[in-house]
PDB file of C-alpha atoms in Angstrom:
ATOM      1  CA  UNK A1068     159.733 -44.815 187.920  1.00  0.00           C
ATOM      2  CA  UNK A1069     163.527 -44.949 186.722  1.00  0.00           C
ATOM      3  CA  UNK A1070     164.166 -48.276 185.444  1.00  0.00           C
ATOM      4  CA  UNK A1071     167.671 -49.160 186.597  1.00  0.00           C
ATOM      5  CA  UNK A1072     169.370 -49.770 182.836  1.00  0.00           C
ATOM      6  CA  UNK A1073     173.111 -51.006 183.037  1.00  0.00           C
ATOM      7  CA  UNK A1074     175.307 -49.490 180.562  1.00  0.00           C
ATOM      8  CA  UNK A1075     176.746 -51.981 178.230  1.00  0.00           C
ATOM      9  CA  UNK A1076     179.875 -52.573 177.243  1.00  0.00           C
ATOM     10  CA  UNK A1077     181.240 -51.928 181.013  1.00  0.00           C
ATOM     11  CA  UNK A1078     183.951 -53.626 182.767  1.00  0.00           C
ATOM     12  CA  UNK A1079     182.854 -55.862 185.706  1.00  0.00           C
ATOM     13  CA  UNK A1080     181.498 -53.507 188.314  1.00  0.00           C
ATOM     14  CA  UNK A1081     183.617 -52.569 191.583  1.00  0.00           C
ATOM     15  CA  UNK A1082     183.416 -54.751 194.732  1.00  0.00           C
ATOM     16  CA  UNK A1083     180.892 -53.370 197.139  1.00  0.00           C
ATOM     17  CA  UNK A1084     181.308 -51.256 199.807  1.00  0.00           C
ATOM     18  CA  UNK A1085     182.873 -52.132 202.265  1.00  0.00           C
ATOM     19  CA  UNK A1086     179.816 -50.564 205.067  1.00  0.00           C
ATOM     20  CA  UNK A1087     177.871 -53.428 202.824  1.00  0.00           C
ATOM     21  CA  UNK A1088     179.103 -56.516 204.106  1.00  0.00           C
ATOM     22  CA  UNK A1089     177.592 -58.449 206.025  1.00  0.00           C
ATOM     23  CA  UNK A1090     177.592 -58.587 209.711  1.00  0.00           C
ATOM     24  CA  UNK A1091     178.306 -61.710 212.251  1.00  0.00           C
ATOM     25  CA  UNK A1092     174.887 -62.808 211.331  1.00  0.00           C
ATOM     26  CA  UNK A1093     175.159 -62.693 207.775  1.00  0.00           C
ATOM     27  CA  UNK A1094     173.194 -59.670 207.465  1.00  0.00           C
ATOM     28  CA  UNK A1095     174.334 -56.397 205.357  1.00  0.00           C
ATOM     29  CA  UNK A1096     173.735 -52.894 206.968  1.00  0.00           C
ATOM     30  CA  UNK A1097     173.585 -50.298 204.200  1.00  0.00           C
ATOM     31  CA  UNK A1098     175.533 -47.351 204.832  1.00  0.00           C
ATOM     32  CA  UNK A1099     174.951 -44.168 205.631  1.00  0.00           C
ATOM     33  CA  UNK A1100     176.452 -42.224 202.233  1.00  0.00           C
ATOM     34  CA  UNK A1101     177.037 -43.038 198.490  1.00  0.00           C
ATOM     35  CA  UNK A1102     179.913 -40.508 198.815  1.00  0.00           C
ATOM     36  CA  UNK A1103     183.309 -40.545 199.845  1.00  0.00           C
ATOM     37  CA  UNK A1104     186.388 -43.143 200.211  1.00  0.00           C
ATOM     38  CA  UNK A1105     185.225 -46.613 199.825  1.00  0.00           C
ATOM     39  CA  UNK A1106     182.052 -45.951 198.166  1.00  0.00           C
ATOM     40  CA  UNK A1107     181.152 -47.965 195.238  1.00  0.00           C
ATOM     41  CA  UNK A1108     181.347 -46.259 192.315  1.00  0.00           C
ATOM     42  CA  UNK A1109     178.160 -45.452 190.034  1.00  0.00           C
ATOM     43  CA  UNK A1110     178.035 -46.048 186.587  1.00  0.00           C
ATOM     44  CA  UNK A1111     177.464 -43.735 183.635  1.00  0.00           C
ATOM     45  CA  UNK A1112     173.809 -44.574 182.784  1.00  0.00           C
ATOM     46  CA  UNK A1113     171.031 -42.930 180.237  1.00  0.00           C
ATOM     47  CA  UNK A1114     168.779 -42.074 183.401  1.00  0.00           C
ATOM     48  CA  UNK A1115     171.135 -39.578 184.484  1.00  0.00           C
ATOM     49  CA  UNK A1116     170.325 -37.920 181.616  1.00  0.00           C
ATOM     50  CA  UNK A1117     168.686 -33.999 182.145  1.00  0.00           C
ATOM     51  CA  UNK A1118     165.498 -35.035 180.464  1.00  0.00           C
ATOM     52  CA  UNK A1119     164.876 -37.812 183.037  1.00  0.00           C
ATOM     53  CA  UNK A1120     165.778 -35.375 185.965  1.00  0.00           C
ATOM     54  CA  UNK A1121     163.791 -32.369 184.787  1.00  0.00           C
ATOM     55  CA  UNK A1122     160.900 -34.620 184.748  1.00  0.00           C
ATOM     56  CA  UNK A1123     161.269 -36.021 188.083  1.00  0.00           C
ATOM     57  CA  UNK A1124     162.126 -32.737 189.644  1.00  0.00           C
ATOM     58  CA  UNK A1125     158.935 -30.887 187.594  1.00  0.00           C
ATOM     59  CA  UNK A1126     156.671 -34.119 188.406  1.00  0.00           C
ATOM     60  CA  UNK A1127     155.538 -34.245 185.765  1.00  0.00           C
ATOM     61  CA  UNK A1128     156.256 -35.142 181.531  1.00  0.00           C
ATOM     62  CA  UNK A1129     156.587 -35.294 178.351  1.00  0.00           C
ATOM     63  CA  UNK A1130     158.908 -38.113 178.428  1.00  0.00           C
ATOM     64  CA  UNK A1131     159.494 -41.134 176.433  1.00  0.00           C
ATOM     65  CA  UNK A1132     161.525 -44.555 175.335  1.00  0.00           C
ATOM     66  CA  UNK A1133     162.401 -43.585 171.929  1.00  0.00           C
ATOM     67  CA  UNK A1134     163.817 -45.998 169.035  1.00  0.00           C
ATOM     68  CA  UNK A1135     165.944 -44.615 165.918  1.00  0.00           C
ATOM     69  CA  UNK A1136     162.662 -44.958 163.594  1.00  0.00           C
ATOM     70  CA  UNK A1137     160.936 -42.689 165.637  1.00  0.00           C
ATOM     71  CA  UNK A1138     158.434 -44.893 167.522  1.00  0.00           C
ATOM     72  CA  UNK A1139     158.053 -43.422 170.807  1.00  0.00           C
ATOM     73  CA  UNK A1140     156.850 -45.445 174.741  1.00  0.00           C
ATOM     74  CA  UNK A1141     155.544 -42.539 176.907  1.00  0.00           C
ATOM     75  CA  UNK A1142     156.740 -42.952 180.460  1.00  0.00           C
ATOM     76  CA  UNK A1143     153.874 -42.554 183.265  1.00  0.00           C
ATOM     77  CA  UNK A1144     156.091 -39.374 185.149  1.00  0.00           C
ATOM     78  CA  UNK A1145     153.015 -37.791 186.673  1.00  0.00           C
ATOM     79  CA  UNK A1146     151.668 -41.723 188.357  1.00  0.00           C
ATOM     80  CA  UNK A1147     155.710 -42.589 189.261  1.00  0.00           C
ATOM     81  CA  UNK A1148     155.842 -38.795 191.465  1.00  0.00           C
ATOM     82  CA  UNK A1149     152.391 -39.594 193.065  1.00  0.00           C
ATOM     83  CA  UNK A1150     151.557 -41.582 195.656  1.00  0.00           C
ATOM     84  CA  UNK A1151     150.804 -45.371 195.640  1.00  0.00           C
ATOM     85  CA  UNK A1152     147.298 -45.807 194.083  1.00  0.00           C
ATOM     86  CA  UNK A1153     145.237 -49.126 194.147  1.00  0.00           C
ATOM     87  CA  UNK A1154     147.171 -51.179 191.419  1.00  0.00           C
ATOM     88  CA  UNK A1155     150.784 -50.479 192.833  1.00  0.00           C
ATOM     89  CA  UNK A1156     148.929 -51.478 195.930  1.00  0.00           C
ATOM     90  CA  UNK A1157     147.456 -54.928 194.696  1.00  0.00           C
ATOM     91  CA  UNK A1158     151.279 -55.630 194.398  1.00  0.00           C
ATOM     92  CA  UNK A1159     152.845 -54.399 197.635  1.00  0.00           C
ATOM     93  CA  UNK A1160     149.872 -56.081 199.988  1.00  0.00           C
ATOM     94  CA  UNK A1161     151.703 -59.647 198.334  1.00  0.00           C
ATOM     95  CA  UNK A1162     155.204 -58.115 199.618  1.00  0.00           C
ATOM     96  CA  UNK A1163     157.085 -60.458 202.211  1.00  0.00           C
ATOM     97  CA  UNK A1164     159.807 -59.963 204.153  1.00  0.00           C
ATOM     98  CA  UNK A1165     162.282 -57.364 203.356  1.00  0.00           C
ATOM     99  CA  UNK A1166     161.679 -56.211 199.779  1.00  0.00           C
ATOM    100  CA  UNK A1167     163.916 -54.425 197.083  1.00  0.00           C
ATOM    101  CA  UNK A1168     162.929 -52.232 194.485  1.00  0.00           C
ATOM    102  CA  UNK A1169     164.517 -52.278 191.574  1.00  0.00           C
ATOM    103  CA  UNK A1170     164.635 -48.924 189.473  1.00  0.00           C
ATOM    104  CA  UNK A1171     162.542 -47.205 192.603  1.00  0.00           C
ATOM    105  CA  UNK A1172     162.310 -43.987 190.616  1.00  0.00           C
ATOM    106  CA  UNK A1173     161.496 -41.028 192.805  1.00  0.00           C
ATOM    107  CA  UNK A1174     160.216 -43.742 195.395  1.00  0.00           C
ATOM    108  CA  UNK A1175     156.641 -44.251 195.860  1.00  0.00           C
ATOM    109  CA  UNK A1176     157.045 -47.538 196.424  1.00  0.00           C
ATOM    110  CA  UNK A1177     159.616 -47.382 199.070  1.00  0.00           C
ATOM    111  CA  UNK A1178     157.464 -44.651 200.977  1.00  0.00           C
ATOM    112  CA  UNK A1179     154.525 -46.834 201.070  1.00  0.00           C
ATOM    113  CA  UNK A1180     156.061 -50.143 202.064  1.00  0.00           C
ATOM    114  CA  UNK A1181     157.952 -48.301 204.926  1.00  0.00           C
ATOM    115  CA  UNK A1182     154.385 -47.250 206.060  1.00  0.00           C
ATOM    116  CA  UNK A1183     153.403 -50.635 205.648  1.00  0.00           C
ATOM    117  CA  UNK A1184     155.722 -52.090 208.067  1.00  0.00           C
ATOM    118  CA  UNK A1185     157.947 -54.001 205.086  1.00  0.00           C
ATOM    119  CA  UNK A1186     161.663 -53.096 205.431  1.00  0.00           C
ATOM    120  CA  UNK A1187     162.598 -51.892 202.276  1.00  0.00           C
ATOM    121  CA  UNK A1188     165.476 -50.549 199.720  1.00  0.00           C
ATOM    122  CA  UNK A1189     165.144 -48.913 196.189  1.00  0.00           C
ATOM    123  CA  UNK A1190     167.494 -49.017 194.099  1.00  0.00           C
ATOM    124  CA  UNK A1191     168.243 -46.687 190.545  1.00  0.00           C
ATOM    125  CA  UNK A1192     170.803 -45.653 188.688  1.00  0.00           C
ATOM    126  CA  UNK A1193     169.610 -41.751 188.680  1.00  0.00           C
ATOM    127  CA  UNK A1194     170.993 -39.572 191.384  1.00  0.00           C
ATOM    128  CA  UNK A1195     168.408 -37.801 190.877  1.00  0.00           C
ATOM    129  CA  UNK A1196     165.577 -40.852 191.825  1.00  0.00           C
ATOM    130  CA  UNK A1197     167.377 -41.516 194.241  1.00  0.00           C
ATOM    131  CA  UNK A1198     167.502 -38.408 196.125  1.00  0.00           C
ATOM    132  CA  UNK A1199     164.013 -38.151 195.963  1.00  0.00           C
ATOM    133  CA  UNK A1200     163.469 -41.617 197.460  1.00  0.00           C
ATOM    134  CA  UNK A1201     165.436 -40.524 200.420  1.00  0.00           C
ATOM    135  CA  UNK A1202     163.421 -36.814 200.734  1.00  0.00           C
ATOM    136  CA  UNK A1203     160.135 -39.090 201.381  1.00  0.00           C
ATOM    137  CA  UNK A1204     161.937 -41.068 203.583  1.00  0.00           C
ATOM    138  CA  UNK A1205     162.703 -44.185 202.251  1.00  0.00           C
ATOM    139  CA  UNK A1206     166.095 -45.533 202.031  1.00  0.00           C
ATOM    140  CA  UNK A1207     167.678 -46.051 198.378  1.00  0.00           C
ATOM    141  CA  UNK A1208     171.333 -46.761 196.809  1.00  0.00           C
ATOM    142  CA  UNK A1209     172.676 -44.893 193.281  1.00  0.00           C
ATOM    143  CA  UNK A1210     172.932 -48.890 191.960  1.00  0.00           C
ATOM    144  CA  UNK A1211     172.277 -50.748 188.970  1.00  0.00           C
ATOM    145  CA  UNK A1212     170.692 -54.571 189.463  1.00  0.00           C
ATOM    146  CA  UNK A1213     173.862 -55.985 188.017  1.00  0.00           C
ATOM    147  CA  UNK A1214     176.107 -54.155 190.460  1.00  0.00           C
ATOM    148  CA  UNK A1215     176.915 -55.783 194.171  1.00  0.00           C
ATOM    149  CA  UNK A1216     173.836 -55.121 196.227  1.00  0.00           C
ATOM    150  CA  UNK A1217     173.780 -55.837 200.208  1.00  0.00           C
ATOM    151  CA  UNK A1218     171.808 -58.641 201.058  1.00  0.00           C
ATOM    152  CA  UNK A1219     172.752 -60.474 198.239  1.00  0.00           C
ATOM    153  CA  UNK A1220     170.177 -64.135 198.497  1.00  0.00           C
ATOM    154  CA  UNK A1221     168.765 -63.156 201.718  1.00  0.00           C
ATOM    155  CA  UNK A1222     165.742 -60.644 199.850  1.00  0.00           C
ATOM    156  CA  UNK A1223     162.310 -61.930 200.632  1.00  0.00           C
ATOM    157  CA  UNK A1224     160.378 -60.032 197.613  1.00  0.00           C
ATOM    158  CA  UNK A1225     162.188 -58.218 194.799  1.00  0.00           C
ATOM    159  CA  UNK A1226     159.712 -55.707 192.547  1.00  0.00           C
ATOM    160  CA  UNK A1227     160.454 -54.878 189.181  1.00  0.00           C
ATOM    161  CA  UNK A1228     157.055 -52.570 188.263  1.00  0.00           C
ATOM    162  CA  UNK A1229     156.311 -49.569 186.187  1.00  0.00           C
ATOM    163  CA  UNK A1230     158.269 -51.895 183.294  1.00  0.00           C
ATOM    164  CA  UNK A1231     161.108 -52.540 185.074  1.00  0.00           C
ATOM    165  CA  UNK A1232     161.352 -56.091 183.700  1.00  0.00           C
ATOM    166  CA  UNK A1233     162.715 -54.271 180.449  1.00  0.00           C
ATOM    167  CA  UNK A1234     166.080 -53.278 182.568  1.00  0.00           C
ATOM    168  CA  UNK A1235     168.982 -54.354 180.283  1.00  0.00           C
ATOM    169  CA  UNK A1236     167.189 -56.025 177.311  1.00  0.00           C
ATOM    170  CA  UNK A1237     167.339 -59.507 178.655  1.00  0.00           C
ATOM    171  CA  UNK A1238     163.971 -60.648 180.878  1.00  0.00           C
ATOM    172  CA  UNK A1239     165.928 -64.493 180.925  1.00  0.00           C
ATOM    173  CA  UNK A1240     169.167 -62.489 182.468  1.00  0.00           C
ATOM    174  CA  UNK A1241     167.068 -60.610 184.656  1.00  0.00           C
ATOM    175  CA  UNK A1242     165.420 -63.633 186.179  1.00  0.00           C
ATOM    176  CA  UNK A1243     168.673 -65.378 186.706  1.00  0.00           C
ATOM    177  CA  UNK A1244     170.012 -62.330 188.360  1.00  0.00           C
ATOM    178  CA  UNK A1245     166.857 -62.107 190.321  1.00  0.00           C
ATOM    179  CA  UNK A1246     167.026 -65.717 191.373  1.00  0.00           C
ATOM    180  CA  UNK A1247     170.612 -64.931 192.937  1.00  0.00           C
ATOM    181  CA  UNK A1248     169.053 -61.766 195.001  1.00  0.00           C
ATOM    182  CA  UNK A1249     166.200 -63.864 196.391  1.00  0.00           C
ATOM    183  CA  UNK A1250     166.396 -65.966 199.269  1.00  0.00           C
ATOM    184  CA  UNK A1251     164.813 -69.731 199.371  1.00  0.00           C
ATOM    185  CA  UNK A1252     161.746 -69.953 197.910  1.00  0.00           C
ATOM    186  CA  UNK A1253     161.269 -65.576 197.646  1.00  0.00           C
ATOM    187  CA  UNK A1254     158.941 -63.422 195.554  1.00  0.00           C
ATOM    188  CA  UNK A1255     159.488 -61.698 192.525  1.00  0.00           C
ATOM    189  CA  UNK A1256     156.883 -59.533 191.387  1.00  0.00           C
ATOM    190  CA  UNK A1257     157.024 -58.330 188.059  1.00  0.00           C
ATOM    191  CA  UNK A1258     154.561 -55.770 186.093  1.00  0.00           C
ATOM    192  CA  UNK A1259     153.804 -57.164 181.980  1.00  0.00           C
ATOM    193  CA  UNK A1260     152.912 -54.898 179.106  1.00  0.00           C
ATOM    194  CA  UNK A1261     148.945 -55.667 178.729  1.00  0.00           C
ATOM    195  CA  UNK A1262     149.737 -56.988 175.209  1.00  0.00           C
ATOM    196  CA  UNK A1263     151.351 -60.263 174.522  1.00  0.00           C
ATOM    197  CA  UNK A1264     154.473 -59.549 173.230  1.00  0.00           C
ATOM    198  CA  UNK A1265     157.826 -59.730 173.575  1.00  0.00           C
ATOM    199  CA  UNK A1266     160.569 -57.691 171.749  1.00  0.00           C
ATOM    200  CA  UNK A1267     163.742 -56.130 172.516  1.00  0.00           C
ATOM    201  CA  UNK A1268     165.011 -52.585 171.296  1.00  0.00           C
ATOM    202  CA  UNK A1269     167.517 -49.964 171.642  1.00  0.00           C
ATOM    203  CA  UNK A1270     166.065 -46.609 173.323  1.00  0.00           C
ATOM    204  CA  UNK A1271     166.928 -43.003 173.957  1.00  0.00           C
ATOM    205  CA  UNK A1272     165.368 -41.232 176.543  1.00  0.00           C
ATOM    206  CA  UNK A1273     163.099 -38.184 174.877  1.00  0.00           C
ATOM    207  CA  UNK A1274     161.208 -35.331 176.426  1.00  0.00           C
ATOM    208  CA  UNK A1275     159.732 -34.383 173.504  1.00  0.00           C
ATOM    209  CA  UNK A1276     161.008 -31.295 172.724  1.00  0.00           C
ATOM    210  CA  UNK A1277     163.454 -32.207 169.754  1.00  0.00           C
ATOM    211  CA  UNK A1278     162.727 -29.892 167.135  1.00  0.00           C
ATOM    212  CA  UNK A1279     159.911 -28.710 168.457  1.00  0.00           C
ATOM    213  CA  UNK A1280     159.131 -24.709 168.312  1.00  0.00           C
ATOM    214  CA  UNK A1281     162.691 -25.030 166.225  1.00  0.00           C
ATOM    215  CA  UNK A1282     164.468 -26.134 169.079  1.00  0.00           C
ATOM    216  CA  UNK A1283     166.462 -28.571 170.145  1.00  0.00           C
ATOM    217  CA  UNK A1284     166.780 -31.485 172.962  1.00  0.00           C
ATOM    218  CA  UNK A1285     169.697 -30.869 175.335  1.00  0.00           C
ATOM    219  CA  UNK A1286     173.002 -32.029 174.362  1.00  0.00           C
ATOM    220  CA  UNK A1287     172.852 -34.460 177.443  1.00  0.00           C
ATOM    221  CA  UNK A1288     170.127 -36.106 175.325  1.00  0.00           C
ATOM    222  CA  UNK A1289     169.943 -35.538 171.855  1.00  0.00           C
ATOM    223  CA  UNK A1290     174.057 -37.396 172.176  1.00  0.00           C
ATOM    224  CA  UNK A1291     173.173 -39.962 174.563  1.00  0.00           C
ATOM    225  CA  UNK A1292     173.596 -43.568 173.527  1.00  0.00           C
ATOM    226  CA  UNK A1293     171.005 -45.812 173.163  1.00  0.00           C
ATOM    227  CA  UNK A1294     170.495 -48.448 175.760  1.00  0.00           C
ATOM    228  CA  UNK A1295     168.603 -52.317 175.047  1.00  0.00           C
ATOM    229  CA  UNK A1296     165.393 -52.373 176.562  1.00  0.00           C
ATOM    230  CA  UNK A1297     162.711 -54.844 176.601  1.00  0.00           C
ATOM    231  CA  UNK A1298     159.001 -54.980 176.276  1.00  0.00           C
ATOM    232  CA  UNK A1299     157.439 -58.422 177.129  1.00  0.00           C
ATOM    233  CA  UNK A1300     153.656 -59.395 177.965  1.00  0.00           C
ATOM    234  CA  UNK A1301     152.797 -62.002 180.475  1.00  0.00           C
ATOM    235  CA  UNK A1302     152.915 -65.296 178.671  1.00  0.00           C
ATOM    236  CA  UNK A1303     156.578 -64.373 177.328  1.00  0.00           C
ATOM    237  CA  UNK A1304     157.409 -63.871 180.444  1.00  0.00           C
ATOM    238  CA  UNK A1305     156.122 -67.105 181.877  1.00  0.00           C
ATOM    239  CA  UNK A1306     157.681 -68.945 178.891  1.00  0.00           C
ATOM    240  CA  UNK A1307     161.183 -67.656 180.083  1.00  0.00           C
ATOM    241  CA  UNK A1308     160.365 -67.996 183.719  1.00  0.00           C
ATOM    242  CA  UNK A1309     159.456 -71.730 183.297  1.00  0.00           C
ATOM    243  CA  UNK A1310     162.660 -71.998 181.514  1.00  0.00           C
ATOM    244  CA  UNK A1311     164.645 -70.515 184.612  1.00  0.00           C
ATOM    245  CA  UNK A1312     162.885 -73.246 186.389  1.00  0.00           C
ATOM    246  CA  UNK A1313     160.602 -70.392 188.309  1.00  0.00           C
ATOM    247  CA  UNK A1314     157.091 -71.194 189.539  1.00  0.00           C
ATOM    248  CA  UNK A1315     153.966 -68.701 189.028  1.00  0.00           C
ATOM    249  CA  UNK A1316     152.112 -67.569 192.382  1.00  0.00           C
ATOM    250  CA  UNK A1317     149.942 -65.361 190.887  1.00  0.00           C
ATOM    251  CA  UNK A1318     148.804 -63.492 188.047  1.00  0.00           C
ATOM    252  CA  UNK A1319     146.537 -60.125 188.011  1.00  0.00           C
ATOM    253  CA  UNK A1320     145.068 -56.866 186.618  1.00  0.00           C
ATOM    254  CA  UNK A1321     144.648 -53.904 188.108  1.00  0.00           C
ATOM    255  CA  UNK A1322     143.429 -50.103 186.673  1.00  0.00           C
ATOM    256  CA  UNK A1323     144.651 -51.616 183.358  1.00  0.00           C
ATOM    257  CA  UNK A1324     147.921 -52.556 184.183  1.00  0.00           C
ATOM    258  CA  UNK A1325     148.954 -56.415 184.770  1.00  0.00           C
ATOM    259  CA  UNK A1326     151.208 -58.242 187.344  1.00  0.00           C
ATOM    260  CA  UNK A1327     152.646 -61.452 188.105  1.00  0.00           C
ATOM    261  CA  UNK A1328     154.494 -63.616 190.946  1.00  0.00           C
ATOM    262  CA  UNK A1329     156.955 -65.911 190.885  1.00  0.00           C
ATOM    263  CA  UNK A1330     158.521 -67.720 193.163  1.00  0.00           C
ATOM    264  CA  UNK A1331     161.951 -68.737 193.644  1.00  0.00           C
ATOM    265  CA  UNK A1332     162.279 -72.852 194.192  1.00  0.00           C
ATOM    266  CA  UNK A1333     163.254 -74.557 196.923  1.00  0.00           C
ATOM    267  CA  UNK A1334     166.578 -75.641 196.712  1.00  0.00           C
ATOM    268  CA  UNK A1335     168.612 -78.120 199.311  1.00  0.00           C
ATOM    269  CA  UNK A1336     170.532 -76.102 201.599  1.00  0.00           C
ATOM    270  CA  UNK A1337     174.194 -76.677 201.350  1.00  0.00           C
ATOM    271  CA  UNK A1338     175.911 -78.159 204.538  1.00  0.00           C
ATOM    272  CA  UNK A1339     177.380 -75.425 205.660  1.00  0.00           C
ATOM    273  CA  UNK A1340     173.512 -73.392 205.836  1.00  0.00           C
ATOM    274  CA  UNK A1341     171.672 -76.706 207.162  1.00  0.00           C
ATOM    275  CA  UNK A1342     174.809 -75.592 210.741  1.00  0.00           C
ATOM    276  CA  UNK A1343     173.882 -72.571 210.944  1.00  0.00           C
ATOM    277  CA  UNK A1344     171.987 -71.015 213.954  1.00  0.00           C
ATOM    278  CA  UNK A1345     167.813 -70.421 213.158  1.00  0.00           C
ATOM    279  CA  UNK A1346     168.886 -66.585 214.087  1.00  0.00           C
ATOM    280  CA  UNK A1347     171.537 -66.872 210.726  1.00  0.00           C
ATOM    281  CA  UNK A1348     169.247 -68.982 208.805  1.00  0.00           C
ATOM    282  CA  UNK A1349     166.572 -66.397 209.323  1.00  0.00           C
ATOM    283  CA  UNK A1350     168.419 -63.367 208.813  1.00  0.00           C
ATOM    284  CA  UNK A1351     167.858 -60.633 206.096  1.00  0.00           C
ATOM    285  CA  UNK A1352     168.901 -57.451 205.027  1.00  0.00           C
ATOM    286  CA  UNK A1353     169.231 -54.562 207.523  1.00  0.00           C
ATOM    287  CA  UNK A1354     168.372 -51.254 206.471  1.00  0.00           C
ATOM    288  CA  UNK A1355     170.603 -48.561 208.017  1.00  0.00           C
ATOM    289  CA  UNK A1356     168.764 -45.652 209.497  1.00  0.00           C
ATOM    290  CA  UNK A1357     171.553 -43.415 209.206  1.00  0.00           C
ATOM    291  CA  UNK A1358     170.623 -43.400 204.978  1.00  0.00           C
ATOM    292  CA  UNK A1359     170.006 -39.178 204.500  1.00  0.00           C
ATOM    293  CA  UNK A1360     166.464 -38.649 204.229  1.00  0.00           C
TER     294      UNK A1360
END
């Protein structure tokens, strides 16, 4: 699954648009194009890059995370363009209320939680995830995290699987962005490398074919720049969660791979939330069925 890097070094990203805000009832309906005057602009990001689309488009790898000395972390391509198997599942059964994927990849995810009843939204940098999140039906956005998002604090379970919790090669940043998505006491779900650790690098994506058979990677590639990424096991990521003042739900392992929960905590509700009508209080994101499928 595309994890949704932001590019560093970027200016502060555009206001959102304007078919994002949020309604009378403080909900935000998602609009029906990422095209067109008004639009919020994308940003430039490595997962654009051809080796990243030919694999989604083919189904299937090589491709990897690959650092300057040559160590290489294959990406699962062939699980992300399946369906949902048991593990992803052990996570989205724990979903509540509307959910948001972040870096939904070609949208497995998505697909399944719509059949499960959950309204959902992926999000992902790559046109090219995108798109295929919308061809199984789900609804997605060309976004990064860090960019405005509709429903901003009104999300009832944000996932950030398939190593996702690497985007931008900060898990504390992450989490405090996270907290600001979530609504009151909301569920973030987050898939750990198996191994405790916790490291942070700078990447290229790789399909493997650099100099192999006396060839070369495409130029899209081979002259991308290298983006921070982050690898961290479950007690590093408890460790910073505790310091974000998060509290663990849950913690599991599933085909190999390993989850956990946190929730958001409870905070007062300002004065001006403690007037509002239960129908505003209880309101969350609404997901436009006008998104192309």
């Amino acid at each position: 699954m595309s994890t949704t890097v932001p590019s560093s070094g970027l200016a502060a990203p555009a206001p959102a648009d304007p078919a994002e805000a949020p309604d009378a009832h403080g909900a935000a309906a998602v609009g029906s194009t990422e095209t067109g005057p008004g639009a919020a602009p994308t940003r430039a990001a490595p997962w654009g890059a051809d080796p990243y689309a030919n694999a989604l488009r083919t189904g299937r790898g090589p491709l990897f995370l690959r650092r300057n000395d040559g160590w290489l972390l294959p990406l699962d391509v062939e699980r992300w363009c399946s369906d949902a198997g048991s593990a992803d599942l052990s996570a989205l059964h724990r979903c509540e209320g509307p959910v948001l994927d972040i870096g939904c990849g070609p949208g497995r995810l998505v697909a399944e939680l719509a059949s499960l009843g959950h309204r959902a939204l992926g999000i992902d940098v790559s046109e090219a995830a995108v798109a295929r999140t919308r061809g199984l039906g789900g609804a997605a956005l060309v976004r990064s995290v860090f960019d405005p998002l509709p429903g901003e604090g009104r999300w009832g379970t944000l996932l950030l699987l398939d190593g996702n919790i690497g985007i931008g090669g900060d898990p504390a940043a992450l989490l405090d962005r996270a907290a600001g998505l979530l609504g009151v006491g909301g569920l973030l779900i987050a898939e750990t490398a198996p191994v405790d650790v916790d490291e942070r690098v700078r990447v290229r994506l790789d399909d493997g074919r650099d100099g192999a058979d006396g060839g070369t990677a495409p130029a899209a590639a081979h002259d991308a720049e290298p983006f921070p990424w982050a690898r961290i096991g479950t007690p590093a990521l408890l460790r910073h969660a505790r310091a974000g003042g998060w509290l663990t739900a849950d913690q599991w392992g599933a085909e190999g791979r390993t989850f956990v929960s946190l929730r958001r905590p409870g905070r007062e509700r300002s004065a001006r939330n403690s007037s509002q009508s239960a129908e505003s209080a209880n309101s969350a994101p609404v997901i436009s069925s006008q998104l192309p499928k």
